[in-house]
PDB file of C-alpha atoms in Angstrom:
ATOM      1  CA  MET A 792      68.972  63.330  25.772  1.00  0.00           C
ATOM      2  CA  SER A 793      71.566  60.637  23.636  1.00  0.00           C
ATOM      3  CA  SER A 794      72.811  57.456  25.062  1.00  0.00           C
ATOM      4  CA  ILE A 795      73.639  54.394  23.635  1.00  0.00           C
ATOM      5  CA  MET A 796      70.992  51.628  23.107  1.00  0.00           C
ATOM      6  CA  ALA A 797      71.121  48.330  21.857  1.00  0.00           C
ATOM      7  CA  LEU A 798      67.640  47.277  19.862  1.00  0.00           C
ATOM      8  CA  PRO A 799      66.493  44.200  19.780  1.00  0.00           C
ATOM      9  CA  PRO A 800      67.435  42.049  16.844  1.00  0.00           C
ATOM     10  CA  PRO A 801      64.912  42.099  13.806  1.00  0.00           C
ATOM     11  CA  ILE A 802      62.251  40.220  13.330  1.00  0.00           C
ATOM     12  CA  ARG A 803      61.139  38.241  10.372  1.00  0.00           C
ATOM     13  CA  LEU A 804      58.184  39.905   8.674  1.00  0.00           C
ATOM     14  CA  THR A 805      55.328  38.414   6.634  1.00  0.00           C
ATOM     15  CA  VAL A 806      54.720  40.695   3.348  1.00  0.00           C
ATOM     16  CA  ALA A 807      51.645  41.695   4.921  1.00  0.00           C
ATOM     17  CA  GLU A 808      53.558  43.754   7.867  1.00  0.00           C
ATOM     18  CA  ARG A 809      56.142  44.746   5.577  1.00  0.00           C
ATOM     19  CA  VAL A 810      53.299  46.587   3.426  1.00  0.00           C
ATOM     20  CA  ARG A 811      51.020  47.840   6.810  1.00  0.00           C
ATOM     21  CA  GLY A 812      54.607  49.189   8.151  1.00  0.00           C
ATOM     22  CA  LEU A 813      55.594  50.829   5.750  1.00  0.00           C
ATOM     23  CA  ALA A 814      52.070  52.277   5.329  1.00  0.00           C
ATOM     24  CA  ALA A 815      52.025  52.898   9.024  1.00  0.00           C
ATOM     25  CA  LEU A 816      55.631  54.771   8.773  1.00  0.00           C
ATOM     26  CA  GLY A 817      54.209  56.551   5.814  1.00  0.00           C
ATOM     27  CA  ALA A 818      51.200  57.792   7.713  1.00  0.00           C
ATOM     28  CA  ALA A 819      53.120  59.021  10.408  1.00  0.00           C
ATOM     29  CA  ARG A 820      55.173  60.968   8.312  1.00  0.00           C
ATOM     30  CA  LEU A 821      52.403  62.498   7.098  1.00  0.00           C
ATOM     31  CA  VAL A 822      50.577  63.354   9.949  1.00  0.00           C
ATOM     32  CA  LEU A 823      53.401  64.865  11.468  1.00  0.00           C
ATOM     33  CA  ALA A 824      54.216  67.031   8.454  1.00  0.00           C
ATOM     34  CA  ARG A 825      50.700  68.284   8.714  1.00  0.00           C
ATOM     35  CA  THR A 826      50.158  69.210  11.890  1.00  0.00           C
ATOM     36  CA  ARG A 827      53.653  70.601  11.589  1.00  0.00           C
ATOM     37  CA  SER A 828      54.221  67.878  14.781  1.00  0.00           C
ATOM     38  CA  ARG A 829      52.611  70.800  16.923  1.00  0.00           C
ATOM     39  CA  PRO A 830      51.458  68.458  19.990  1.00  0.00           C
ATOM     40  CA  ASP A 831      47.581  70.166  20.096  1.00  0.00           C
ATOM     41  CA  SER A 832      47.429  69.440  16.610  1.00  0.00           C
ATOM     42  CA  LEU A 833      48.923  66.524  16.199  1.00  0.00           C
ATOM     43  CA  GLU A 834      46.643  65.205  19.020  1.00  0.00           C
ATOM     44  CA  ARG A 835      43.751  66.099  17.923  1.00  0.00           C
ATOM     45  CA  ALA A 836      44.489  64.551  14.353  1.00  0.00           C
ATOM     46  CA  LEU A 837      45.551  61.066  16.384  1.00  0.00           C
ATOM     47  CA  ARG A 838      42.030  61.550  18.585  1.00  0.00           C
ATOM     48  CA  GLY A 839      40.315  61.363  14.986  1.00  0.00           C
ATOM     49  CA  TYR A 840      42.114  58.199  14.298  1.00  0.00           C
ATOM     50  CA  ALA A 841      41.630  56.247  17.840  1.00  0.00           C
ATOM     51  CA  ALA A 842      37.822  56.933  16.936  1.00  0.00           C
ATOM     52  CA  GLY A 843      36.211  53.976  16.935  1.00  0.00           C
ATOM     53  CA  ALA A 844      39.022  51.731  17.103  1.00  0.00           C
ATOM     54  CA  ARG A 845      39.334  49.072  19.952  1.00  0.00           C
ATOM     55  CA  PRO A 846      42.225  49.123  23.223  1.00  0.00           C
ATOM     56  CA  ALA A 847      45.290  47.527  21.719  1.00  0.00           C
ATOM     57  CA  GLY A 848      46.707  44.547  23.939  1.00  0.00           C
ATOM     58  CA  LEU A 849      50.098  44.264  24.612  1.00  0.00           C
ATOM     59  CA  PRO A 850      51.489  41.153  22.680  1.00  0.00           C
ATOM     60  CA  GLU A 851      49.943  43.149  19.595  1.00  0.00           C
ATOM     61  CA  ALA A 852      51.335  46.845  20.237  1.00  0.00           C
ATOM     62  CA  GLU A 853      54.702  44.964  21.388  1.00  0.00           C
ATOM     63  CA  ARG A 854      54.627  42.992  17.836  1.00  0.00           C
ATOM     64  CA  ALA A 855      53.897  46.437  16.069  1.00  0.00           C
ATOM     65  CA  TRP A 856      57.068  48.186  17.574  1.00  0.00           C
ATOM     66  CA  LYS A 857      59.041  45.544  16.494  1.00  0.00           C
ATOM     67  CA  VAL A 858      57.633  45.766  12.948  1.00  0.00           C
ATOM     68  CA  ILE A 859      58.259  49.514  13.554  1.00  0.00           C
ATOM     69  CA  ILE A 860      62.006  49.453  14.396  1.00  0.00           C
ATOM     70  CA  THR A 861      62.279  46.615  11.957  1.00  0.00           C
ATOM     71  CA  ILE A 862      61.685  48.275   8.900  1.00  0.00           C
ATOM     72  CA  SER A 863      63.473  51.331   9.986  1.00  0.00           C
ATOM     73  CA  PRO A 864      66.124  51.195  12.597  1.00  0.00           C
ATOM     74  CA  ARG A 865      66.579  55.084  12.867  1.00  0.00           C
ATOM     75  CA  CYS A 866      63.807  54.671  14.621  1.00  0.00           C
ATOM     76  CA  GLY A 867      64.227  52.801  17.357  1.00  0.00           C
ATOM     77  CA  GLY A 868      66.640  55.388  18.170  1.00  0.00           C
ATOM     78  CA  ASP A 869      65.842  57.732  20.967  1.00  0.00           C
ATOM     79  CA  THR A 870      65.731  61.014  19.262  1.00  0.00           C
ATOM     80  CA  GLN A 871      63.259  59.435  16.809  1.00  0.00           C
ATOM     81  CA  CYS A 872      60.502  58.609  19.353  1.00  0.00           C
ATOM     82  CA  LEU A 873      57.688  60.923  17.904  1.00  0.00           C
ATOM     83  CA  ILE A 874      57.600  59.061  14.527  1.00  0.00           C
ATOM     84  CA  ARG A 875      58.204  56.024  16.185  1.00  0.00           C
ATOM     85  CA  SER A 876      55.106  55.853  18.466  1.00  0.00           C
ATOM     86  CA  VAL A 877      52.701  57.710  15.844  1.00  0.00           C
ATOM     87  CA  ALA A 878      53.830  54.887  13.748  1.00  0.00           C
ATOM     88  CA  VAL A 879      53.424  52.320  16.148  1.00  0.00           C
ATOM     89  CA  ALA A 880      49.938  53.651  16.891  1.00  0.00           C
ATOM     90  CA  LEU A 881      48.433  53.743  13.267  1.00  0.00           C
ATOM     91  CA  TYR A 882      50.199  49.911  12.350  1.00  0.00           C
ATOM     92  CA  CYS A 883      47.411  48.973  15.625  1.00  0.00           C
ATOM     93  CA  ARG A 884      44.937  51.076  13.571  1.00  0.00           C
ATOM     94  CA  ALA A 885      45.100  48.958  10.895  1.00  0.00           C
ATOM     95  CA  GLY A 886      44.269  46.211  12.649  1.00  0.00           C
ATOM     96  CA  GLY A 887      40.894  47.661  14.293  1.00  0.00           C
ATOM     97  CA  THR A 888      43.080  48.786  17.659  1.00  0.00           C
ATOM     98  CA  TRP A 889      44.404  51.603  19.403  1.00  0.00           C
ATOM     99  CA  PRO A 890      47.553  51.869  21.932  1.00  0.00           C
ATOM    100  CA  THR A 891      47.532  54.877  24.276  1.00  0.00           C
ATOM    101  CA  TRP A 892      49.496  57.333  22.540  1.00  0.00           C
ATOM    102  CA  ARG A 893      51.143  59.614  25.207  1.00  0.00           C
ATOM    103  CA  THR A 894      53.794  62.677  25.204  1.00  0.00           C
ATOM    104  CA  GLY A 895      55.598  63.806  28.237  1.00  0.00           C
ATOM    105  CA  MET A 896      57.585  66.108  29.881  1.00  0.00           C
ATOM    106  CA  ARG A 897      60.355  66.084  32.769  1.00  0.00           C
ATOM    107  CA  TYR A 898      62.672  68.673  33.952  1.00  0.00           C
ATOM    108  CA  PRO A 899      65.442  68.907  35.054  1.00  0.00           C
ATOM    109  CA  PRO A 900      66.765  69.189  32.786  1.00  0.00           C
ATOM    110  CA  MET A 901      63.960  69.984  30.345  1.00  0.00           C
ATOM    111  CA  GLN A 902      63.236  66.938  27.899  1.00  0.00           C
ATOM    112  CA  SER A 903      60.137  65.512  25.744  1.00  0.00           C
ATOM    113  CA  HIS A 904      59.488  62.269  24.985  1.00  0.00           C
ATOM    114  CA  ALA A 905      56.741  60.690  23.138  1.00  0.00           C
ATOM    115  CA  TRP A 906      55.870  56.873  23.215  1.00  0.00           C
ATOM    116  CA  VAL A 907      52.631  54.364  23.635  1.00  0.00           C
ATOM    117  CA  GLU A 908      51.174  51.723  25.719  1.00  0.00           C
ATOM    118  CA  ALA A 909      49.358  48.780  25.963  1.00  0.00           C
ATOM    119  CA  GLY A 910      47.691  47.393  29.197  1.00  0.00           C
ATOM    120  CA  GLY A 911      48.854  50.060  31.207  1.00  0.00           C
ATOM    121  CA  ARG A 912      52.170  49.129  30.330  1.00  0.00           C
ATOM    122  CA  PRO A 913      54.768  51.733  27.727  1.00  0.00           C
ATOM    123  CA  VAL A 914      55.690  49.783  24.449  1.00  0.00           C
ATOM    124  CA  GLY A 915      59.650  48.896  23.613  1.00  0.00           C
ATOM    125  CA  GLU A 916      60.669  51.151  26.213  1.00  0.00           C
ATOM    126  CA  ASP A 917      62.092  50.655  30.300  1.00  0.00           C
ATOM    127  CA  ALA A 918      58.879  51.409  32.458  1.00  0.00           C
ATOM    128  CA  ARG A 919      61.284  53.191  35.301  1.00  0.00           C
ATOM    129  CA  ASN A 920      62.721  55.771  32.646  1.00  0.00           C
ATOM    130  CA  ILE A 921      58.988  56.406  31.534  1.00  0.00           C
ATOM    131  CA  ALA A 922      57.468  56.883  34.928  1.00  0.00           C
ATOM    132  CA  THR A 923      60.047  60.348  35.160  1.00  0.00           C
ATOM    133  CA  TYR A 924      57.769  61.739  32.053  1.00  0.00           C
ATOM    134  CA  THR A 925      54.551  63.511  33.484  1.00  0.00           C
ATOM    135  CA  PRO A 926      51.944  62.840  30.811  1.00  0.00           C
ATOM    136  CA  ALA A 927      50.848  66.084  29.049  1.00  0.00           C
ATOM    137  CA  PHE A 928      49.145  64.357  25.523  1.00  0.00           C
ATOM    138  CA  SER A 929      47.339  61.203  25.744  1.00  0.00           C
ATOM    139  CA  VAL A 930      45.150  59.583  23.218  1.00  0.00           C
ATOM    140  CA  ALA A 931      43.358  56.449  24.249  1.00  0.00           C
ATOM    141  CA  ALA A 932      41.097  54.134  21.910  1.00  0.00           C
ATOM    142  CA  GLU A 933      37.889  55.795  22.333  1.00  0.00           C
ATOM    143  CA  SER A 934      39.211  59.100  23.224  1.00  0.00           C
ATOM    144  CA  THR A 935      37.007  62.104  22.281  1.00  0.00           C
ATOM    145  CA  SER A 936      37.169  64.133  25.062  1.00  0.00           C
ATOM    146  CA  ASN A 937      40.609  66.139  25.973  1.00  0.00           C
ATOM    147  CA  THR A 938      42.945  64.007  27.439  1.00  0.00           C
ATOM    148  CA  ASN A 939      45.211  67.321  28.230  1.00  0.00           C
ATOM    149  CA  GLY A 940      47.478  66.031  31.634  1.00  0.00           C
ATOM    150  CA  ALA A 941      46.079  62.608  31.957  1.00  0.00           C
TER     151      ALA A 941
END
């Protein structure tokens, strides 16, 4: 689904945030290429990254989301949800935390979406819109078991 959306204004980034954000975006591209964006392979890879992390707080995850879309405004679009969600999760992981990473489906018409949550709330997303998706894959901090359908 394509729709017009306004991104929040870019934020001022520190050098450390810019470097960490660029690294997270690069790593997200590599992870997606390596897993060929297959949900089961991607979930397995992200579960490995999440191991040993503390749950990300909402302010931290929101800042990560803003850093990623400031560095790459294209990631703020509705067709770039997969790379954005993976990059935000990896950005948080570089700080020792992990948000809950999710993918979900809705029907009709068939649509998929990927997002992150912190504190039980979607980050950078309209909660009412996210509520229309049924989660298919989820990776939370310290996740070691299969969470399909969670």
